[in-house]
PDB file of N, CA, C and O in Angstrom:
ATOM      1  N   UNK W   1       0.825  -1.184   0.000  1.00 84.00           N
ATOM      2  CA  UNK W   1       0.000   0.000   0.000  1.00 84.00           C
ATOM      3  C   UNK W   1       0.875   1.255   0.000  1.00 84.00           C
ATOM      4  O   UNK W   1       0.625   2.192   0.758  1.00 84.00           O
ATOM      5  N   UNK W   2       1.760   1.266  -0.736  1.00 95.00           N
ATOM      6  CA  UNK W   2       2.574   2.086  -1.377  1.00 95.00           C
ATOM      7  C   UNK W   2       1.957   4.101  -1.098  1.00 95.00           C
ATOM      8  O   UNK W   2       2.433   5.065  -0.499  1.00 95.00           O
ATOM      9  N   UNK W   3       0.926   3.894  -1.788  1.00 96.00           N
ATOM     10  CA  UNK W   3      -0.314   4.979  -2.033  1.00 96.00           C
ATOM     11  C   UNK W   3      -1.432   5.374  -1.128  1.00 96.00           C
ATOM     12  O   UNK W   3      -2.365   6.077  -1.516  1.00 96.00           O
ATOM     13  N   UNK W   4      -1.319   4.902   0.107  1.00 95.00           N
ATOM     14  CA  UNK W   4      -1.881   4.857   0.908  1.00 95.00           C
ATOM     15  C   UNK W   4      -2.001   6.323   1.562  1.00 95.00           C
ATOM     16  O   UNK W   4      -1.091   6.919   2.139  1.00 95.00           O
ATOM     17  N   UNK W   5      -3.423   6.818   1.335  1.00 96.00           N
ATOM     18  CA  UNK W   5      -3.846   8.040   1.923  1.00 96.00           C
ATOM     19  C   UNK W   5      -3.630   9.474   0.730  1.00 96.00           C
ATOM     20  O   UNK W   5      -3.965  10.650   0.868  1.00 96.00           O
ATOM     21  N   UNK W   6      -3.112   8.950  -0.136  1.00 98.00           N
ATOM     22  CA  UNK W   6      -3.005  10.053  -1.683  1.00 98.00           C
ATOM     23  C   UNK W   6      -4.062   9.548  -2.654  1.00 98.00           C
ATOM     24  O   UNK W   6      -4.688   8.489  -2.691  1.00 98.00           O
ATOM     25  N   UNK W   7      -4.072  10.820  -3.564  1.00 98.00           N
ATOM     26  CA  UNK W   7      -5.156  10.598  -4.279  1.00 98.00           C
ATOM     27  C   UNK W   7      -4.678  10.860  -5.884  1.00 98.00           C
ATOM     28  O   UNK W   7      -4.309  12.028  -6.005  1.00 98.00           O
ATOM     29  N   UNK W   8      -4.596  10.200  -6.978  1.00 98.00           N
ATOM     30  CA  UNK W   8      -4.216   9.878  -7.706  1.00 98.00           C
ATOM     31  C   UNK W   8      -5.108  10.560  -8.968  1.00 98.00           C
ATOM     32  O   UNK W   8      -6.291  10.222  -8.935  1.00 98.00           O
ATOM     33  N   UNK W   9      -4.748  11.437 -10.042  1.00 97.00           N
ATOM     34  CA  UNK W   9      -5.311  12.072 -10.971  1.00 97.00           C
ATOM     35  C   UNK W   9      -4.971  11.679 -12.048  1.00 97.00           C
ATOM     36  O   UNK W   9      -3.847  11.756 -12.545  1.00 97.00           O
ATOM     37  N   UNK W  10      -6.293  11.052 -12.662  1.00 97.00           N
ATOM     38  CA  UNK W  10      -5.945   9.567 -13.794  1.00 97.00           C
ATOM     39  C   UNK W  10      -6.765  10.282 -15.182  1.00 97.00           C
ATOM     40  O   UNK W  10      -7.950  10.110 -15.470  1.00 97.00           O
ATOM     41  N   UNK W  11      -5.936  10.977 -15.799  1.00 96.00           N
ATOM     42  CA  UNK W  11      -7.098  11.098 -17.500  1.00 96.00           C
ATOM     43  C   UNK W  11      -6.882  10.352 -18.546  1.00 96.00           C
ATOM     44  O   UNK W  11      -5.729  10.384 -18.976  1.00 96.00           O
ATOM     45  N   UNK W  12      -7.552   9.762 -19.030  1.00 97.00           N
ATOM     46  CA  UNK W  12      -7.731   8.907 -20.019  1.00 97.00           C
ATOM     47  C   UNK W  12      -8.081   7.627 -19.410  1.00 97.00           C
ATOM     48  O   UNK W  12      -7.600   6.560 -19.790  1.00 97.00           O
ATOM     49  N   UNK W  13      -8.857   7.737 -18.538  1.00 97.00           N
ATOM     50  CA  UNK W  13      -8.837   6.848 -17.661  1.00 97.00           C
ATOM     51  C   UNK W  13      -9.352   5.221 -18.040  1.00 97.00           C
ATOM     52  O   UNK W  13      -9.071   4.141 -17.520  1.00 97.00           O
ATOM     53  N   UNK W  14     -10.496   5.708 -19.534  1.00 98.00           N
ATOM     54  CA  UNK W  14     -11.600   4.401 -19.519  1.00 98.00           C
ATOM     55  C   UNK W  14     -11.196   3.292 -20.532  1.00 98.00           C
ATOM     56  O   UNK W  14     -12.013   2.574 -21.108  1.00 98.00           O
ATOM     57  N   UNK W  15      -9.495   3.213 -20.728  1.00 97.00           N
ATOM     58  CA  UNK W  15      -9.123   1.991 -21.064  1.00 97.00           C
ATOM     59  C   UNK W  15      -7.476   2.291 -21.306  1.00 97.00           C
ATOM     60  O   UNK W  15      -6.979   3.376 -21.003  1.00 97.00           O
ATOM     61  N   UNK W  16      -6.871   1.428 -21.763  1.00 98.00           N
ATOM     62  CA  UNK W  16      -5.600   1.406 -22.113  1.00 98.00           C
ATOM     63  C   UNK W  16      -4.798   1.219 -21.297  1.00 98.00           C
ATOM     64  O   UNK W  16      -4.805   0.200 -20.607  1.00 98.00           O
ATOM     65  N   UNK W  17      -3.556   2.542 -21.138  1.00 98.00           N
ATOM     66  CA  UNK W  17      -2.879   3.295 -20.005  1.00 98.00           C
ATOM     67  C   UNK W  17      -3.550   3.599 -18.967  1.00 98.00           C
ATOM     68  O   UNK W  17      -3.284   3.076 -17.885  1.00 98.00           O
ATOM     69  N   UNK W  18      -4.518   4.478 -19.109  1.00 98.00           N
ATOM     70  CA  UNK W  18      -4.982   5.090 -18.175  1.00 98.00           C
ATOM     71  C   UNK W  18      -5.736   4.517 -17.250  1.00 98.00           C
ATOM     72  O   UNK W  18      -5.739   4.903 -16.081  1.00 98.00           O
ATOM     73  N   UNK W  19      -6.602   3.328 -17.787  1.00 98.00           N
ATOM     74  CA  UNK W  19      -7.231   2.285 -17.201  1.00 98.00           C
ATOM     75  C   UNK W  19      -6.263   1.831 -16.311  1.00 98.00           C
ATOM     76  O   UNK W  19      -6.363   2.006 -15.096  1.00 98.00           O
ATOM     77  N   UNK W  20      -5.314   1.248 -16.854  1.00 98.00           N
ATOM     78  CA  UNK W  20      -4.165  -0.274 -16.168  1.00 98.00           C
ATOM     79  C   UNK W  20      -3.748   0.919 -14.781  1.00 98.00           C
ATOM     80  O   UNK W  20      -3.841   0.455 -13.644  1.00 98.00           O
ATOM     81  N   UNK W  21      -3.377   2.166 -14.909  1.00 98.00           N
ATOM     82  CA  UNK W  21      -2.941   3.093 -14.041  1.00 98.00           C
ATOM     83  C   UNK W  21      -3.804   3.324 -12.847  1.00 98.00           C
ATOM     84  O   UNK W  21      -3.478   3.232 -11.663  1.00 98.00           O
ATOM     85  N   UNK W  22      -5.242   3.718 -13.485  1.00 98.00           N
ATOM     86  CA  UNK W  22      -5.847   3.677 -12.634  1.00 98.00           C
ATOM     87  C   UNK W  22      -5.940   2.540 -11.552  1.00 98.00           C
ATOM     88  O   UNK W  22      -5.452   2.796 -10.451  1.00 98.00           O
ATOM     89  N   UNK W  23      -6.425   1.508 -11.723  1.00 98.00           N
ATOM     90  CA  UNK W  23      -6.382   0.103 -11.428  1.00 98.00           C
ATOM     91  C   UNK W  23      -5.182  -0.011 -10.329  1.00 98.00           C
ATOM     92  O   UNK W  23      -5.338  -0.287  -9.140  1.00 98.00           O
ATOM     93  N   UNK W  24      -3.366   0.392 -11.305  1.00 98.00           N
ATOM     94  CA  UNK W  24      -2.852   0.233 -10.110  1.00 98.00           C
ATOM     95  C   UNK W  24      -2.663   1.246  -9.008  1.00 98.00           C
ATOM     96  O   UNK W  24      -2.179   0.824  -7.957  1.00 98.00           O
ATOM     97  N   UNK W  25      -2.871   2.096  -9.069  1.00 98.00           N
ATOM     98  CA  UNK W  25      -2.635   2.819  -8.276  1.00 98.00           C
ATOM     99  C   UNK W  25      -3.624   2.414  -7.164  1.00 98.00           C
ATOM    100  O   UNK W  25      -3.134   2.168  -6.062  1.00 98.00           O
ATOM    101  N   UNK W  26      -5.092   2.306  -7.338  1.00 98.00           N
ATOM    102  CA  UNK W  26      -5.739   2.233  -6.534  1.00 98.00           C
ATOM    103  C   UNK W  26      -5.376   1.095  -5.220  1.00 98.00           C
ATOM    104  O   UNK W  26      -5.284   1.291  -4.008  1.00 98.00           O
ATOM    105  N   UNK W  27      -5.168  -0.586  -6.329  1.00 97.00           N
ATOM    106  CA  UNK W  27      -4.526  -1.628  -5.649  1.00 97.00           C
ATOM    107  C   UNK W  27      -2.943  -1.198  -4.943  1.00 97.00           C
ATOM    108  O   UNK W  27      -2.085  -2.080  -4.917  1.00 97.00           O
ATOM    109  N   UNK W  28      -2.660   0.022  -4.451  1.00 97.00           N
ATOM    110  CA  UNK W  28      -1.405   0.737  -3.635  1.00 97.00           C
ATOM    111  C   UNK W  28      -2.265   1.139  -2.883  1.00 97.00           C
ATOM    112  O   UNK W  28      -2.019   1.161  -1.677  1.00 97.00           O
ATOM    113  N   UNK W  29      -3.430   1.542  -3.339  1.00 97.00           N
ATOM    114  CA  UNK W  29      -3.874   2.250  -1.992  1.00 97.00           C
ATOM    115  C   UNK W  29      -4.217   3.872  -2.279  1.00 97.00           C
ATOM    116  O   UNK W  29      -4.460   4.632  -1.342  1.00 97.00           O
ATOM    117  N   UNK W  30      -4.210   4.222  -3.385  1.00 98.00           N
ATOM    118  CA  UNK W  30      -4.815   5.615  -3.638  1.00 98.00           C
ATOM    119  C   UNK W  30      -6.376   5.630  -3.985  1.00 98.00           C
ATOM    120  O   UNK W  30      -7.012   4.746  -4.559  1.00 98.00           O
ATOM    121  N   UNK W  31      -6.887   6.999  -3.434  1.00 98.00           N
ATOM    122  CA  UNK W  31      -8.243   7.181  -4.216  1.00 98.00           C
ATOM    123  C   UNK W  31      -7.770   7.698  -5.924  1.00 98.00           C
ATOM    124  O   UNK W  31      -6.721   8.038  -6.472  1.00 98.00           O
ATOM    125  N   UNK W  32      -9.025   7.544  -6.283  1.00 98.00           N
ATOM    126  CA  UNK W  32      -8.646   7.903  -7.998  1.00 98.00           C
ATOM    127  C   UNK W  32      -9.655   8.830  -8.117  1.00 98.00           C
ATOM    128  O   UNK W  32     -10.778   8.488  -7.748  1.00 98.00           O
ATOM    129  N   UNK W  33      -9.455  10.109  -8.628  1.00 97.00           N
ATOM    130  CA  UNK W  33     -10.201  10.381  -9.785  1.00 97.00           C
ATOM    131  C   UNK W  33      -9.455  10.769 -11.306  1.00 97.00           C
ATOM    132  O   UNK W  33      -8.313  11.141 -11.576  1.00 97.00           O
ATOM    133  N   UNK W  34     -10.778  10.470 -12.230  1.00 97.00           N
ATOM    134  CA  UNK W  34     -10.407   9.894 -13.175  1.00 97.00           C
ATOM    135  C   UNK W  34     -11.536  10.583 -14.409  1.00 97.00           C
ATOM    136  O   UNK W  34     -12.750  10.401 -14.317  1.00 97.00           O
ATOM    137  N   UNK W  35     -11.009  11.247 -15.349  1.00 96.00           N
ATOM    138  CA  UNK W  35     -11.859  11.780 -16.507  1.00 96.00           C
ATOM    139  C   UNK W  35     -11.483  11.370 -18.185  1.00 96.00           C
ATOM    140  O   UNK W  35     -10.408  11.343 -18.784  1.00 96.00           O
ATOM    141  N   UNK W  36     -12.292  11.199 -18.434  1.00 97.00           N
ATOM    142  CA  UNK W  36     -11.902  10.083 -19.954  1.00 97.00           C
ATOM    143  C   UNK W  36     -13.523  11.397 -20.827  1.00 97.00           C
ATOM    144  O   UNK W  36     -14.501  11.925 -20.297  1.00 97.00           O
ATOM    145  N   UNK W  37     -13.071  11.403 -22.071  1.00 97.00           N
ATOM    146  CA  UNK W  37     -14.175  11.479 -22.990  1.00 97.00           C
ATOM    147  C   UNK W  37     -14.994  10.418 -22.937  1.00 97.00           C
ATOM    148  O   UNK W  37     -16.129  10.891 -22.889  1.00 97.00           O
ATOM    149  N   UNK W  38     -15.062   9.050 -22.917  1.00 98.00           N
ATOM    150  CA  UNK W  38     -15.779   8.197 -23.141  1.00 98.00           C
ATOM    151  C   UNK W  38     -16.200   7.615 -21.518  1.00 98.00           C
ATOM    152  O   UNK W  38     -15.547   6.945 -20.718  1.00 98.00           O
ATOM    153  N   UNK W  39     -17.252   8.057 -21.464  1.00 97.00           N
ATOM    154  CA  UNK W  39     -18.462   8.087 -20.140  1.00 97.00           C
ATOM    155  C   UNK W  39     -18.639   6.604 -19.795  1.00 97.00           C
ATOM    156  O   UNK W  39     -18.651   6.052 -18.695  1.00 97.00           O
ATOM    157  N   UNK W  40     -18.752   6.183 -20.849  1.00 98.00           N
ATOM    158  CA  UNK W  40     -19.819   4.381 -20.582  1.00 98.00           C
ATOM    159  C   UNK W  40     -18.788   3.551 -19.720  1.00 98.00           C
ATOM    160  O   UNK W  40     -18.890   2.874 -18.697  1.00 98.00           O
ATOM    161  N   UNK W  41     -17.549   3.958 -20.735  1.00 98.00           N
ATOM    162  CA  UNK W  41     -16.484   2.826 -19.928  1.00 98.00           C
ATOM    163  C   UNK W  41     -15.843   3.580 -19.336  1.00 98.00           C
ATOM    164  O   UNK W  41     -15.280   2.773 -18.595  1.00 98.00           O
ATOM    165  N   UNK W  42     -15.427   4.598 -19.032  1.00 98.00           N
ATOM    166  CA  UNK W  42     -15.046   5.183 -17.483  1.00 98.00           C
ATOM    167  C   UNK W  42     -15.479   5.106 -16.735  1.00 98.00           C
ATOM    168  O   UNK W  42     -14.782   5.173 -15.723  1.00 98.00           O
ATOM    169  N   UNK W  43     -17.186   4.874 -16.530  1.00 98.00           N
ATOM    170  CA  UNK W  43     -17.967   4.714 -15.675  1.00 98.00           C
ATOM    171  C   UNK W  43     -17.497   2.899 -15.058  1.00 98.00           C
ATOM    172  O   UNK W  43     -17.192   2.575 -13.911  1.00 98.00           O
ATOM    173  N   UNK W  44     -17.570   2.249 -15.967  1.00 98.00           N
ATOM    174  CA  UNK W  44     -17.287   0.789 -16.019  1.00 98.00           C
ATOM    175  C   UNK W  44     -16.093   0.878 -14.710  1.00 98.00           C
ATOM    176  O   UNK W  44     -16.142   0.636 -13.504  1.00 98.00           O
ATOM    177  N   UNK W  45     -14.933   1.399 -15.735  1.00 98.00           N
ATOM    178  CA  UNK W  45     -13.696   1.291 -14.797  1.00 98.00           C
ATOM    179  C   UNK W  45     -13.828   1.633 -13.383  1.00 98.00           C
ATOM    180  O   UNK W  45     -13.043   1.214 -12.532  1.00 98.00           O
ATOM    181  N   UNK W  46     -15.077   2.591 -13.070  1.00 98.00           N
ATOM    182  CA  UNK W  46     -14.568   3.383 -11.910  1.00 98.00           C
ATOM    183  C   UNK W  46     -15.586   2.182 -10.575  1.00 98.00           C
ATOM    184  O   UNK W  46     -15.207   1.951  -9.427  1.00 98.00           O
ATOM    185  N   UNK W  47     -16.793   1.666 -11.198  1.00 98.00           N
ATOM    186  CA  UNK W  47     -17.305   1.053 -10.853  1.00 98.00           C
ATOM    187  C   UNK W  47     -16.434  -0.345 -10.389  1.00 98.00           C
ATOM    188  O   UNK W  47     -16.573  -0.695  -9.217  1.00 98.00           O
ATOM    189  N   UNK W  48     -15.731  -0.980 -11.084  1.00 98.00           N
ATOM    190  CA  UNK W  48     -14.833  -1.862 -10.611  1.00 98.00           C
ATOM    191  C   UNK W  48     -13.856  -1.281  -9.950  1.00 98.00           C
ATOM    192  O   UNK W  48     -13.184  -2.233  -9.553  1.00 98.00           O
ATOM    193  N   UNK W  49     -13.388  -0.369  -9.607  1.00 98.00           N
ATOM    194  CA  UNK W  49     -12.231   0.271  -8.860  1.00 98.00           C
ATOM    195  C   UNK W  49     -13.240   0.305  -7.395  1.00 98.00           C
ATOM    196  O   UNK W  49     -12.886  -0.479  -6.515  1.00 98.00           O
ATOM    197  N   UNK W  50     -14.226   1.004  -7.166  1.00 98.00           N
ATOM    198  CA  UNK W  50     -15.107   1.078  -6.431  1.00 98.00           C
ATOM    199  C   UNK W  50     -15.793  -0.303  -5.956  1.00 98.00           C
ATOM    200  O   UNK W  50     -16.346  -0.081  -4.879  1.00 98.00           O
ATOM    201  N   UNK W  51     -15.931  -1.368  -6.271  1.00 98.00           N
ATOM    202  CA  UNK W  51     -16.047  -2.814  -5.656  1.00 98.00           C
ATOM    203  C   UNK W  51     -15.016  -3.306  -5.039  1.00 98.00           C
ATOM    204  O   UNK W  51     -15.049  -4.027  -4.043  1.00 98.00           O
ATOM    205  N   UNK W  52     -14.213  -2.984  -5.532  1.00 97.00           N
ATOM    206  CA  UNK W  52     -12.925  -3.099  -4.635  1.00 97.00           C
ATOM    207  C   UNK W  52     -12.927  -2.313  -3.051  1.00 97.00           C
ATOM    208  O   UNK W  52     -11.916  -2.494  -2.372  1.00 97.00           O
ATOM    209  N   UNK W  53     -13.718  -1.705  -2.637  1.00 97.00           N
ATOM    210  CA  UNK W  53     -13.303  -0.641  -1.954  1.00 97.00           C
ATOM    211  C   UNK W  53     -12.397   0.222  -1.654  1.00 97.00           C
ATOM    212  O   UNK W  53     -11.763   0.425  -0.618  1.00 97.00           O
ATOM    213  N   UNK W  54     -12.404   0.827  -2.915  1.00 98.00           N
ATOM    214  CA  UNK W  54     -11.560   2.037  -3.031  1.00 98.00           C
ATOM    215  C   UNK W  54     -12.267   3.124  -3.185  1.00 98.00           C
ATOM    216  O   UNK W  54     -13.316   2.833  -3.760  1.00 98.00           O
ATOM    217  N   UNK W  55     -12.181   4.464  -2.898  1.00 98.00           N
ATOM    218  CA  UNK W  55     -12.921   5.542  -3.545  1.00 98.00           C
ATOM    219  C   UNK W  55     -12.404   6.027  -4.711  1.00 98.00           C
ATOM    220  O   UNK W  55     -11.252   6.419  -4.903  1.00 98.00           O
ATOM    221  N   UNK W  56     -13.390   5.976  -5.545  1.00 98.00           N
ATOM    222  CA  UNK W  56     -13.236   6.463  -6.864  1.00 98.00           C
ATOM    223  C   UNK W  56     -14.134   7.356  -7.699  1.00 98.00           C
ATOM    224  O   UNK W  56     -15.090   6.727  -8.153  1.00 98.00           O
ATOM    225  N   UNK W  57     -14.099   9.041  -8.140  1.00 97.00           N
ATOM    226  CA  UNK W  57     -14.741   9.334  -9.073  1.00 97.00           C
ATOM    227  C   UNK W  57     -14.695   9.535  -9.861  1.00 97.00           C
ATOM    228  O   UNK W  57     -13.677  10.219  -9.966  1.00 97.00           O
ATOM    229  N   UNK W  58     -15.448   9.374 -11.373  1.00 97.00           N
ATOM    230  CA  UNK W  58     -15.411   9.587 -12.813  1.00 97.00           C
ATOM    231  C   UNK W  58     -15.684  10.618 -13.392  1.00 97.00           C
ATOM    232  O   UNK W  58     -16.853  10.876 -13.107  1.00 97.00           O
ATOM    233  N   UNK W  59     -15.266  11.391 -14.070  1.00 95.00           N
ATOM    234  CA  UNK W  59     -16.390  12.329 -14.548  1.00 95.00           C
ATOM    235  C   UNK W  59     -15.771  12.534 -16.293  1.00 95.00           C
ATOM    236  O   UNK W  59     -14.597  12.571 -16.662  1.00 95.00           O
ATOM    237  N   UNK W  60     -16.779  12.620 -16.957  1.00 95.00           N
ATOM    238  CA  UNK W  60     -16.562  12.800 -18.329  1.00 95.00           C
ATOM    239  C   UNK W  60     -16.204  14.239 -19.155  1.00 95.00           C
ATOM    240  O   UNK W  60     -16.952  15.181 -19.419  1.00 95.00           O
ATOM    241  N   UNK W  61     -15.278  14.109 -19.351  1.00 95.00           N
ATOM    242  CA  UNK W  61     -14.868  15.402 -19.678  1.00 95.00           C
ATOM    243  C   UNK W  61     -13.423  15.194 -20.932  1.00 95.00           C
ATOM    244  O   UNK W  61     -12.960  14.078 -21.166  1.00 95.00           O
ATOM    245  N   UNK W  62     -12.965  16.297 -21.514  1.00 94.00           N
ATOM    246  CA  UNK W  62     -12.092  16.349 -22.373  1.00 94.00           C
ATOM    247  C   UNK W  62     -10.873  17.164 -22.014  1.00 94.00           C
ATOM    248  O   UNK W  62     -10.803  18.355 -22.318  1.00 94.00           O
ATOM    249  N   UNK W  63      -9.746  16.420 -21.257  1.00 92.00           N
ATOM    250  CA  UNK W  63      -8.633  17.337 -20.990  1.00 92.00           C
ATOM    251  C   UNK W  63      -8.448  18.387 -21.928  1.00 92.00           C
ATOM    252  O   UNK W  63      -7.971  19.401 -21.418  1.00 92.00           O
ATOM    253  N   UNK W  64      -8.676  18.450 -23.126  1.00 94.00           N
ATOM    254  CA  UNK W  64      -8.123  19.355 -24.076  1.00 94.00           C
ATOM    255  C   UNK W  64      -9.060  20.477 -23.906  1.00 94.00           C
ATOM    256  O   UNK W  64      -8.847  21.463 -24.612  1.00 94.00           O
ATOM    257  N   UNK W  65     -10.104  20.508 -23.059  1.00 92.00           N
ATOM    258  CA  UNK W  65     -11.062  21.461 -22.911  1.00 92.00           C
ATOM    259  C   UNK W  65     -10.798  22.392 -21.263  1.00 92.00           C
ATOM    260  O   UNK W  65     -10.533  21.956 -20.142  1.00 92.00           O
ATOM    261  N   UNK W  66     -10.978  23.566 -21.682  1.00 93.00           N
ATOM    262  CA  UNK W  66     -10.535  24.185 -20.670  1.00 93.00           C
ATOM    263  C   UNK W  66     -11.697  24.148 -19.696  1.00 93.00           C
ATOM    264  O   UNK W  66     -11.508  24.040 -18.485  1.00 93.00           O
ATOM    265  N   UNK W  67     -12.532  24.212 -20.074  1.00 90.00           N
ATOM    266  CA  UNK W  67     -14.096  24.590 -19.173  1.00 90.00           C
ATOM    267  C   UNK W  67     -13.897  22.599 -18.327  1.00 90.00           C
ATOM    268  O   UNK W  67     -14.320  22.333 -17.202  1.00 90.00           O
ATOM    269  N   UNK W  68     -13.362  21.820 -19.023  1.00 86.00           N
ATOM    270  CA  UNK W  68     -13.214  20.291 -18.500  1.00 86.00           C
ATOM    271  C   UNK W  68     -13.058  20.055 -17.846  1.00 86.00           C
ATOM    272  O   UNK W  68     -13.823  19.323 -17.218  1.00 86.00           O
ATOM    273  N   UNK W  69     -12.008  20.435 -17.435  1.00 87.00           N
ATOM    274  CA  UNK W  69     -10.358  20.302 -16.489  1.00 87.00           C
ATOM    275  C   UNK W  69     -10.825  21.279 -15.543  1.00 87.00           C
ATOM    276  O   UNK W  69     -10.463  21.064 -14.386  1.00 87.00           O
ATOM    277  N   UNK W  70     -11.637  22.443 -15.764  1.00 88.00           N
ATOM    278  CA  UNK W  70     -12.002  23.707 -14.758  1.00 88.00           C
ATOM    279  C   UNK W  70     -13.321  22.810 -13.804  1.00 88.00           C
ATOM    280  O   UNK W  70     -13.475  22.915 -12.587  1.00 88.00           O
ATOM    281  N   UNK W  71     -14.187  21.921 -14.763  1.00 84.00           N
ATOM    282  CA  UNK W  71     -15.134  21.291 -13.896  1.00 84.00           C
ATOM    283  C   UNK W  71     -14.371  20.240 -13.060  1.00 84.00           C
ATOM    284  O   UNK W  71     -14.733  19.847 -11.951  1.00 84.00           O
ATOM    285  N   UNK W  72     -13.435  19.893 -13.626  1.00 81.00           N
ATOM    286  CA  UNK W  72     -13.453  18.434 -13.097  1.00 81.00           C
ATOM    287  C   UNK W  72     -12.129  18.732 -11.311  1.00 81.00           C
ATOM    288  O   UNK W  72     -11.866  17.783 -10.573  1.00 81.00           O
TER     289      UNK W  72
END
């Protein structure tokens, strides 16, 4: 538990890199949040990060967007 008590800022979160990252970090012991353009499976990911009991939130948004990154 490496990550234990930090919180980990994951974009691109809803597959690939960003997925596998998310994932590990959490299994260290970080909360995640995590923003991907693609909603369905970020949601997915965050939902399995979250059965785990970890805290995790998703939110859909486009790093390349300033108003995004300002919500998120």
């Amino acid at each position: 538990m490496r990550l234990k008590g930090r919180v980990a800022l994951v974009t691109g979160m809803a597959m690939g890199i960003g997925q596998s990252i998310a994932e590990l970090f959490a299994a260290e012991g970080a909360s995640i949040i995590g923003i991907d353009i693609q909603v369905k499976e970020g949601n997915a990911v965050a939902e399995g990060i979250l059965a785990k009991g970890v805290q995790c939130l998703f939110l859909g948004g486009d790093v390349s967007s300033e108003s995004s990154v300002r919500d998120l």
